[in-house]
Coordinates of C-alpha atoms in Angstrom, one line a residue:
Chain Y
M1 CA 50.5 33.8 41.5
A2 CA 47.7 31.7 43.0
T3 CA 47.9 28.0 42.3
D4 CA 44.3 27.8 41.0
D5 CA 45.2 30.1 38.1
I6 CA 44.6 28.4 34.7
L7 CA 46.7 31.0 32.8
T8 CA 49.7 32.8 34.0
L9 CA 51.7 35.5 32.2
E10 CA 55.2 36.1 33.7
D11 CA 57.1 39.2 32.6
V12 CA 56.0 38.9 29.0
V13 CA 57.7 41.2 26.5
G14 CA 56.5 41.5 23.0
G15 CA 55.4 43.9 20.2
Y16 CA 55.3 44.6 16.5
G17 CA 58.6 44.8 14.8
K18 CA 60.9 47.0 16.9
Q19 CA 58.0 48.5 18.8
T20 CA 57.5 46.9 22.2
I21 CA 53.9 46.9 23.5
L22 CA 54.1 44.5 26.4
N23 CA 56.8 45.6 28.8
G24 CA 57.1 42.7 31.2
L25 CA 53.4 42.0 31.6
S26 CA 52.4 39.6 34.4
F27 CA 49.0 38.5 35.6
G28 CA 47.1 35.4 36.5
V29 CA 43.6 34.2 35.4
R30 CA 41.6 32.4 38.0
R31 CA 40.2 29.0 36.9
G32 CA 36.5 28.9 36.3
A33 CA 36.0 32.6 36.6
I34 CA 35.3 35.5 34.3
T35 CA 38.2 38.0 34.2
T36 CA 38.0 41.3 32.4
V37 CA 41.1 43.1 31.1
I38 CA 40.6 46.9 30.9
G39 CA 42.9 49.7 30.2
P40 CA 43.3 52.8 27.9
N41 CA 43.9 52.4 24.2
G42 CA 47.4 51.2 23.5
A43 CA 47.8 49.6 26.9
G44 CA 48.5 46.2 25.2
K45 CA 45.2 44.4 25.9
S46 CA 44.7 42.8 22.4
T47 CA 48.4 42.4 22.1
A48 CA 48.5 40.4 25.3
F49 CA 45.8 38.0 23.8
K50 CA 47.8 37.6 20.6
A51 CA 50.9 36.8 22.6
V52 CA 49.0 34.2 24.6
F53 CA 47.5 32.7 21.4
G54 CA 50.8 32.4 19.6
I55 CA 50.0 34.9 16.9
L56 CA 52.5 37.4 18.3
A57 CA 56.1 36.4 19.2
V58 CA 56.9 36.6 22.9
K59 CA 60.5 37.9 23.1
A60 CA 61.0 37.4 26.8
G61 CA 59.1 36.0 29.8
R62 CA 56.8 33.0 29.8
I63 CA 53.2 32.0 29.6
L64 CA 51.8 29.0 31.5
F65 CA 48.5 27.2 30.9
D66 CA 47.3 24.6 33.2
G67 CA 50.8 24.3 34.7
Q68 CA 52.5 23.8 31.3
E69 CA 54.6 26.3 29.6
I70 CA 52.9 27.4 26.3
T71 CA 55.1 30.3 25.3
N72 CA 55.1 30.8 21.5
R73 CA 53.1 27.6 20.8
P74 CA 51.2 27.8 17.5
P75 CA 47.4 28.3 17.6
R76 CA 46.6 24.8 16.3
Q77 CA 48.4 23.3 19.3
L78 CA 46.9 25.7 21.8
I79 CA 43.4 24.7 20.6
A80 CA 44.3 21.1 21.3
D81 CA 45.5 22.2 24.7
G82 CA 42.0 23.8 25.4
I83 CA 42.3 27.5 24.5
C84 CA 40.1 29.3 22.0
Y85 CA 40.3 32.8 20.8
V86 CA 37.5 35.0 19.6
P87 CA 39.2 38.2 18.2
Q88 CA 37.8 41.6 17.9
G89 CA 35.6 42.5 15.0
R90 CA 33.9 40.2 12.4
N91 CA 35.7 36.9 12.1
I92 CA 33.3 34.7 10.2
F93 CA 33.7 33.5 6.7
S94 CA 30.8 35.5 5.2
E95 CA 30.7 33.6 1.9
L96 CA 30.4 30.2 3.6
S97 CA 27.2 28.9 5.1
V98 CA 26.5 29.2 8.8
A99 CA 26.8 25.4 9.3
H100 CA 30.2 25.4 7.5
N101 CA 31.4 28.2 9.6
L102 CA 30.5 26.3 12.7
E103 CA 32.1 23.1 11.3
L104 CA 35.4 25.0 10.9
G105 CA 35.5 25.5 14.7
A106 CA 36.5 21.8 14.7
A107 CA 39.3 22.2 12.2
A108 CA 41.9 21.2 14.7
A109 CA 39.9 18.2 16.0
P110 CA 41.4 14.7 16.0
P111 CA 40.1 12.4 13.2
D112 CA 37.7 10.5 15.6
F113 CA 35.9 13.7 16.6
P114 CA 32.1 13.3 16.6
L115 CA 31.6 16.3 14.4
K116 CA 27.9 15.7 13.6
Q117 CA 26.9 15.3 17.3
R118 CA 28.9 18.4 18.3
M119 CA 27.3 20.5 15.5
E120 CA 23.8 19.3 16.6
A121 CA 24.6 20.2 20.2
A122 CA 25.9 23.6 19.2
M123 CA 22.7 24.3 17.2
D124 CA 20.6 23.1 20.1
R125 CA 22.3 25.7 22.2
F126 CA 22.1 28.4 19.6
P127 CA 18.7 27.8 17.9
V128 CA 19.2 30.8 15.5
L129 CA 22.2 28.9 14.0
R130 CA 20.0 25.9 13.3
K131 CA 17.3 28.1 11.7
K132 CA 19.9 29.7 9.4
A133 CA 22.3 26.8 9.1
G134 CA 22.1 26.7 5.3
Q135 CA 22.3 30.4 4.7
Q136 CA 25.4 32.4 3.9
A137 CA 26.9 33.7 7.1
S138 CA 26.8 37.2 5.7
T139 CA 23.0 37.2 6.1
L140 CA 23.3 37.0 9.9
S141 CA 22.9 40.2 12.0
G142 CA 25.9 41.5 13.9
G143 CA 24.7 39.9 17.2
E144 CA 24.1 36.5 15.4
Q145 CA 27.5 36.7 13.9
K146 CA 29.1 37.1 17.3
M147 CA 27.0 34.2 18.6
L148 CA 28.3 32.1 15.7
E149 CA 31.9 33.0 16.5
I150 CA 31.4 32.0 20.1
A151 CA 29.6 28.8 19.2
R152 CA 32.5 28.0 16.8
G153 CA 34.9 28.6 19.6
L154 CA 33.1 26.2 21.8
M155 CA 33.1 23.4 19.3
L156 CA 36.1 21.7 20.8
D157 CA 35.1 22.2 24.5
P158 CA 37.8 24.7 25.5
K159 CA 38.9 25.2 29.1
L160 CA 39.6 28.8 28.4
M161 CA 38.1 31.3 26.0
L162 CA 39.9 34.6 25.2
I163 CA 37.4 37.0 23.9
D164 CA 38.3 40.5 22.6
E165 CA 35.7 43.3 22.7
P166 CA 32.7 41.0 22.2
S167 CA 30.1 43.7 22.8
I168 CA 31.3 46.1 20.1
G169 CA 28.5 47.2 17.8
L170 CA 25.8 45.3 19.7
S171 CA 22.6 46.8 21.1
P172 CA 22.3 47.1 24.9
I173 CA 19.9 44.2 24.9
L174 CA 22.3 42.0 23.0
V175 CA 25.1 43.0 25.2
G176 CA 23.0 41.7 28.1
E177 CA 22.4 38.4 26.3
L178 CA 26.1 38.2 25.6
F179 CA 27.1 38.5 29.2
D180 CA 24.4 36.0 30.2
L181 CA 26.0 33.6 27.7
L182 CA 29.5 34.2 29.2
R183 CA 28.1 33.5 32.7
D184 CA 26.5 30.4 31.4
M185 CA 29.8 29.3 30.0
R186 CA 31.4 29.9 33.4
S187 CA 28.7 27.7 35.1
R188 CA 29.8 25.0 32.7
G189 CA 33.4 25.3 34.0
I190 CA 34.8 27.4 31.1
T191 CA 37.2 30.1 32.2
V192 CA 36.6 33.4 30.3
L193 CA 39.2 36.1 29.8
M194 CA 37.7 39.1 28.2
I195 CA 38.7 42.5 26.9
E196 CA 36.0 45.2 27.1
Q197 CA 35.8 48.8 26.2
N198 CA 32.6 49.1 28.2
A199 CA 34.6 48.6 31.5
K200 CA 31.8 49.2 34.0
R201 CA 29.3 46.8 32.5
A202 CA 32.0 44.2 31.9
L203 CA 33.3 44.3 35.4
E204 CA 29.8 44.1 36.8
N205 CA 29.6 40.8 35.1
S206 CA 33.0 39.6 36.0
D207 CA 34.7 38.0 39.0
Y208 CA 38.1 39.5 38.5
G209 CA 39.6 42.5 36.8
V210 CA 43.0 43.3 35.4
V211 CA 44.0 46.9 34.6
L212 CA 46.7 47.4 32.1
E213 CA 48.7 50.5 31.3
L214 CA 51.6 50.8 29.0
G215 CA 52.0 47.1 28.7
R216 CA 52.1 46.3 32.4
T217 CA 49.6 45.3 35.0
R218 CA 48.7 48.2 37.2
I219 CA 45.9 46.6 39.2
Q220 CA 44.7 43.0 39.6
D221 CA 41.9 42.4 42.0
R222 CA 38.3 41.3 42.4
A223 CA 36.0 43.0 39.9
E224 CA 33.9 44.8 42.5
K225 CA 37.0 46.3 44.1
I226 CA 38.2 47.6 40.8
L227 CA 34.8 49.1 40.2
A228 CA 35.0 50.9 43.5
D229 CA 38.6 52.1 42.9
P230 CA 38.7 55.9 42.4
R231 CA 41.9 55.5 40.3
I232 CA 40.0 53.7 37.6
A233 CA 37.9 56.7 36.6
Q234 CA 41.1 58.7 36.5
L235 CA 42.8 56.2 34.3
F236 CA 40.0 56.3 31.7
L237 CA 39.7 60.1 31.8
G238 CA 43.3 60.3 30.8
G239 CA 46.5 61.3 32.6
G240 CA 47.4 57.8 33.7
L241 CA 47.8 56.5 37.1
E242 CA 49.8 58.2 39.9
P243 CA 52.9 56.1 40.7
A244 CA 51.7 53.3 42.8
P245 CA 52.7 53.8 46.5
A246 CA 55.7 51.7 47.4
Chain Q
M1 CA 23.5 29.5 -37.8
A2 CA 25.4 26.2 -38.2
D3 CA 28.6 28.3 -38.5
F4 CA 27.8 30.2 -35.4
I5 CA 27.2 27.1 -33.3
Q6 CA 30.4 25.6 -34.7
L7 CA 32.4 28.7 -33.8
L8 CA 30.8 28.9 -30.4
I9 CA 31.6 25.4 -29.5
A10 CA 35.2 25.8 -30.7
G11 CA 35.4 29.0 -28.8
L12 CA 34.1 27.5 -25.6
A13 CA 36.6 24.6 -26.0
T14 CA 39.6 26.9 -26.2
G15 CA 38.0 29.1 -23.6
G16 CA 37.7 26.1 -21.3
I17 CA 41.5 25.5 -21.6
Y18 CA 42.2 29.2 -20.7
A19 CA 39.7 28.8 -17.8
L20 CA 41.7 25.8 -16.4
A21 CA 44.9 27.9 -16.4
A22 CA 43.0 30.9 -15.1
V23 CA 41.4 29.0 -12.2
G24 CA 44.8 27.8 -11.1
F25 CA 46.0 31.3 -11.4
T26 CA 43.3 32.7 -9.1
L27 CA 43.6 29.8 -6.6
L28 CA 47.3 30.7 -6.1
W29 CA 46.4 34.4 -5.7
Q30 CA 43.6 33.7 -3.2
T31 CA 45.5 31.5 -0.9
S32 CA 49.0 32.9 -1.1
Q33 CA 49.0 36.2 -2.9
T34 CA 51.1 34.6 -5.6
I35 CA 50.7 36.2 -9.0
N36 CA 52.3 33.6 -11.2
F37 CA 53.5 35.1 -14.4
A38 CA 55.0 31.7 -15.4
Q39 CA 51.5 30.2 -15.6
G40 CA 51.7 30.0 -19.4
E41 CA 55.0 28.2 -19.1
F42 CA 53.4 25.9 -16.5
V43 CA 51.1 24.8 -19.3
M44 CA 53.9 24.5 -21.8
L45 CA 56.2 22.3 -19.7
P46 CA 54.1 19.3 -18.9
A47 CA 53.6 18.6 -22.6
F48 CA 57.4 18.1 -22.8
F49 CA 57.3 15.9 -19.7
V50 CA 54.9 13.7 -21.7
L51 CA 57.1 13.8 -24.8
I52 CA 60.2 13.0 -22.8
G53 CA 58.4 10.0 -21.2
M54 CA 57.4 8.7 -24.5
S55 CA 60.6 9.3 -26.5
F56 CA 63.3 8.8 -23.9
F57 CA 61.7 6.2 -21.7
G58 CA 59.6 4.5 -24.3
M59 CA 56.4 4.8 -22.2
P60 CA 53.0 4.5 -23.8
F61 CA 51.0 7.8 -24.0
W62 CA 48.8 7.2 -21.0
L63 CA 51.7 6.1 -18.7
A64 CA 53.7 9.2 -19.9
C65 CA 50.7 11.3 -18.9
V66 CA 50.6 9.8 -15.4
A67 CA 54.3 10.3 -15.0
A68 CA 54.1 13.9 -16.3
L69 CA 51.2 14.6 -13.8
I70 CA 53.3 13.3 -10.9
L71 CA 56.4 15.2 -12.1
S72 CA 54.3 18.4 -12.6
M73 CA 53.0 18.2 -9.0
I74 CA 56.5 17.7 -7.7
T75 CA 58.2 20.5 -9.7
L76 CA 55.4 23.0 -10.6
G77 CA 53.6 22.4 -7.3
F78 CA 55.8 21.4 -4.4
M79 CA 59.2 22.8 -5.6
F80 CA 57.7 26.0 -7.0
K81 CA 56.2 26.7 -3.6
K82 CA 59.1 25.7 -1.4
L83 CA 62.0 27.0 -3.5
L84 CA 60.6 30.1 -5.1
V85 CA 57.3 31.3 -3.5
D86 CA 58.0 30.8 0.2
P87 CA 61.5 32.5 0.2
M88 CA 60.3 35.4 -2.1
L89 CA 56.9 36.0 -0.4
N90 CA 58.6 37.4 2.6
H91 CA 59.9 40.3 0.5
G92 CA 56.5 41.2 -0.8
T93 CA 54.2 40.5 -3.8
L94 CA 56.2 42.5 -6.4
P95 CA 59.5 40.7 -5.9
L96 CA 57.6 37.5 -6.1
V97 CA 56.0 38.6 -9.4
I98 CA 59.4 39.5 -10.8
A99 CA 60.7 36.1 -9.7
T100 CA 57.9 34.3 -11.5
I101 CA 58.7 36.3 -14.7
G102 CA 62.3 35.1 -14.3
L103 CA 61.1 31.6 -13.8
A104 CA 59.1 31.8 -17.0
I105 CA 62.1 32.9 -19.0
L106 CA 64.2 30.1 -17.4
M107 CA 61.6 27.5 -18.3
K108 CA 61.1 28.7 -21.8
E109 CA 64.8 29.0 -22.6
G110 CA 65.5 25.7 -20.8
V111 CA 63.1 23.8 -23.0
R112 CA 64.6 25.5 -26.1
E113 CA 68.1 24.5 -25.0
F114 CA 67.1 20.9 -24.2
Y115 CA 64.4 20.2 -26.8
G116 CA 65.1 22.7 -29.5
A117 CA 62.9 25.4 -31.0
D118 CA 60.8 23.1 -33.2
A119 CA 57.1 22.5 -32.7
W120 CA 56.6 18.8 -31.8
P121 CA 53.5 16.9 -32.7
F122 CA 51.5 15.7 -29.7
P123 CA 49.1 12.8 -29.5
P124 CA 45.5 14.1 -29.7
L125 CA 42.8 12.8 -27.3
A126 CA 40.4 12.1 -30.2
E127 CA 40.4 11.4 -33.9
A128 CA 39.9 14.5 -36.1
T129 CA 36.3 13.6 -36.9
N130 CA 33.2 15.7 -36.8
V131 CA 29.9 15.1 -35.1
T132 CA 26.8 16.6 -36.7
V133 CA 24.5 18.3 -34.2
L134 CA 21.5 20.4 -35.4
G135 CA 23.1 20.7 -38.8
A136 CA 26.4 22.0 -37.4
A137 CA 29.5 19.9 -37.9
L138 CA 31.2 20.0 -34.5
S139 CA 34.7 18.7 -34.1
L140 CA 34.8 15.8 -31.7
Q141 CA 38.0 17.2 -30.2
S142 CA 36.3 20.4 -29.2
L143 CA 33.4 18.5 -27.6
I144 CA 35.8 16.3 -25.7
I145 CA 37.9 19.3 -24.5
L146 CA 34.7 21.0 -23.4
G147 CA 33.5 17.9 -21.6
I148 CA 36.8 17.3 -19.8
T149 CA 37.0 21.0 -18.8
I150 CA 33.5 21.0 -17.4
G151 CA 34.2 17.7 -15.6
A152 CA 37.4 19.1 -14.1
V153 CA 35.8 22.3 -12.9
V154 CA 32.8 20.5 -11.4
A155 CA 35.1 18.0 -9.6
L156 CA 37.2 20.9 -8.2
Q157 CA 34.1 22.7 -7.1
L158 CA 32.7 19.6 -5.4
F159 CA 36.0 19.1 -3.7
L160 CA 36.2 22.7 -2.5
S161 CA 32.6 22.9 -1.1
G162 CA 31.8 19.3 -0.5
T163 CA 34.7 18.1 1.6
R164 CA 36.0 19.3 5.0
T165 CA 39.5 19.8 3.5
G166 CA 38.0 21.8 0.6
R167 CA 36.1 24.0 3.0
Q168 CA 39.3 24.6 5.0
M169 CA 41.0 25.6 1.8
Q170 CA 38.2 28.0 1.1
A171 CA 38.5 29.4 4.6
T172 CA 42.2 29.9 4.1
A173 CA 41.6 31.7 0.8
L174 CA 38.8 33.9 2.3
N175 CA 40.7 34.9 5.5
P176 CA 44.0 33.3 6.3
S177 CA 44.4 35.0 9.7
V178 CA 41.0 33.7 11.0
A179 CA 41.8 30.3 9.5
R180 CA 45.0 30.2 11.5
I181 CA 43.2 31.2 14.7
L182 CA 40.8 28.2 14.2
G183 CA 43.7 25.9 13.9
I184 CA 43.3 25.2 10.2
P185 CA 46.7 24.0 8.9
V186 CA 47.0 27.0 6.7
E187 CA 50.4 26.1 5.3
R188 CA 49.2 22.7 4.2
M189 CA 46.1 24.2 2.6
I190 CA 48.3 26.5 0.6
L191 CA 50.4 23.6 -0.5
Y192 CA 47.3 21.8 -1.7
T193 CA 46.4 24.7 -3.9
F194 CA 49.8 24.6 -5.5
L195 CA 49.3 20.9 -6.1
I196 CA 45.9 21.5 -7.6
N197 CA 47.3 24.2 -9.8
A198 CA 50.0 21.8 -11.0
A199 CA 47.3 19.3 -11.9
L200 CA 45.2 21.9 -13.7
V201 CA 48.1 23.1 -15.9
M202 CA 48.9 19.5 -16.7
L203 CA 45.3 19.0 -17.8
A204 CA 45.4 22.2 -19.8
A205 CA 48.6 21.0 -21.5
L206 CA 47.0 17.7 -22.5
L207 CA 44.1 19.5 -24.1
I208 CA 45.8 22.4 -25.8
T209 CA 49.1 20.9 -27.1
P210 CA 47.5 18.6 -29.7
I211 CA 46.1 21.9 -31.3
Y212 CA 49.1 24.2 -30.9
L213 CA 51.8 21.4 -30.9
A214 CA 54.5 21.3 -28.2
K215 CA 56.7 24.4 -28.5
F216 CA 58.9 26.2 -26.0
S217 CA 57.2 29.5 -26.7
N218 CA 53.6 28.2 -26.2
G219 CA 53.4 29.7 -22.7
E220 CA 53.7 33.4 -23.8
L221 CA 50.2 33.6 -25.2
L222 CA 48.6 31.1 -22.8
G223 CA 50.0 33.0 -19.7
L224 CA 48.7 36.2 -21.1
Y225 CA 45.3 34.7 -21.7
A226 CA 45.1 33.1 -18.3
F227 CA 45.9 36.5 -16.8
I228 CA 43.4 38.4 -18.9
A229 CA 40.7 35.7 -18.2
A230 CA 41.3 36.0 -14.5
I231 CA 41.0 39.8 -14.6
I232 CA 38.0 39.8 -16.8
G233 CA 36.1 37.4 -14.6
G234 CA 37.2 38.8 -11.3
F235 CA 40.5 38.1 -9.8
N236 CA 39.2 36.9 -6.5
Q237 CA 36.6 34.4 -7.7
M238 CA 37.1 30.9 -9.1
R239 CA 33.9 31.1 -11.1
G240 CA 35.0 34.5 -12.4
A241 CA 38.1 32.8 -13.9
I242 CA 35.9 30.2 -15.5
V243 CA 33.6 32.8 -17.1
G244 CA 36.6 34.9 -18.0
G245 CA 38.3 32.0 -19.8
L246 CA 35.2 31.0 -21.7
V247 CA 34.4 34.6 -22.7
L248 CA 37.9 35.0 -23.9
G249 CA 37.9 31.8 -25.9
V250 CA 34.7 32.8 -27.7
I251 CA 35.8 36.3 -28.4
D252 CA 39.1 34.9 -29.7
N253 CA 37.4 32.6 -32.2
F254 CA 34.7 35.1 -33.3
T255 CA 37.4 37.7 -33.9
A256 CA 39.5 35.4 -36.0
V257 CA 36.5 34.6 -38.3
Y258 CA 34.3 37.7 -38.3
I259 CA 36.9 40.4 -38.0
S260 CA 40.4 39.2 -39.0
T261 CA 43.0 36.9 -37.6
Q262 CA 45.3 39.8 -37.5
Y263 CA 43.2 41.4 -34.7
R264 CA 43.0 38.2 -32.8
L265 CA 45.2 39.4 -30.0
V266 CA 44.0 43.0 -30.1
V267 CA 40.3 42.4 -29.3
P268 CA 40.9 40.5 -26.0
L269 CA 43.2 43.3 -24.9
V270 CA 40.6 46.0 -25.8
F271 CA 38.0 44.0 -23.9
L272 CA 40.4 43.8 -20.9
I273 CA 40.8 47.6 -21.0
I274 CA 37.1 48.1 -21.1
I275 CA 36.6 45.8 -18.1
I276 CA 39.3 47.6 -16.1
L277 CA 37.8 51.0 -16.9
F278 CA 34.2 50.2 -16.2
R279 CA 34.2 47.2 -13.9
P280 CA 37.6 46.9 -12.2
Q281 CA 36.5 44.1 -9.9
G282 CA 35.8 42.0 -13.0
L283 CA 32.5 40.5 -14.3
L284 CA 31.8 38.4 -11.2
G285 CA 34.4 39.8 -8.8
R286 CA 33.6 41.3 -5.5
V287 CA 35.1 44.6 -4.3
E288 CA 37.9 43.7 -1.9
E289 CA 37.5 44.8 1.6
R290 CA 40.7 44.6 3.6
T291 CA 40.8 45.2 7.3
V292 CA 43.8 45.1 9.5

């Protein structure tokens, strides 16, 4: 693994109950870059994120973040370490106000955290959140809700954001805005690790790609190389990859 | 009209007490999926804590109340969660429900063993005098109960939506898995709801025991009413529990006077059945959407 990797998975094994999903998964995430994880359904993409974020128990192997072992650390500690996780689907508290949702992004902050200033900064960056700050979060559109989740994740200045299927349910224009936002985060030094169903569009906006199959890494390379790889189309059309040449 | 107002206030006062127990009931459900069938006994027991403080330790009433509050929070809050709910919850909701039923029996029979089956007088919060408002003679006690109940509910609401800890508790109740992802100390928030519940039942005990006297079996009816109130109002809403409790108290009082005291327990149950049939999510409840 390269030394400028911010996150490293080494032979990670994990799953739900007796079912193993991750079968010795290893890959590295380059610091300051956007990396997209792709793979067919059931490959273990979301499971890998949960394992990194301490929601799913890692049974074997280890996970390193910034050179430190973080295997099975609880989320609250990982947030303090500088990781945030934006899961798939809708993850806002629809009955709380937009501002209160944003505030909860700082739930793990130390007592001296300048909450007011950070909320202001977040609302400067996402003006729609300021406009609707007092409204119930359920009144936001799907795209705005995703923005709120991302803004909430950025409250504590993470070094790494894990974001799972952010484009789901968004219009093509909003997907474009979303990728602009992720690139903007990269320009501010935040590493992004993303799962995307829309593999082509995601890889076009990424620096690196990781292809998973059956809980293992099949390909890890620069995004444009993966896009050009004829095996990828085959993988997504079903049938799986041919055994890798020795 | 004067009779009506009098009954309404008395009904709202008893209803307010049911509401306190019902609010605690729904709080536990929301944050930890605990259905506490011992909630009635949770209201019965603190009254005996107060009596023990006064008769065994010679404490003045107010000091006995403070001691009982602390003891309630330790036993009915902390120990209830750590020794019963946490170990049982791993086995599912139903085993936990059965365990709380067992706890209710234990508490009831324990008090009978220790304190006997008699009904013990309990110091009232106010003199038994009446205040005349608009020609209706209202009992001062009812007005005080109503005032304290409103005060407690407003204070709780202010805490839940006006403080960061309160909002973290709400987040925990609304979606524990997202709360955990945001680094909210979910376990601590759940413990806080157990402590709040212990304080609410203590308050309910202080308000209701002067009326019903302290008796080991007081919890049977109270627990049932708290449960019915929570369902009528909407199991997943705190304000639902408040409305449910008040409605139940008023129905209870009007039934006793205008229909018959014999039907006192029947009417709330009929009302419950009607609600379950025609509005299963309760008067104010929202339909639960659960996603994996």
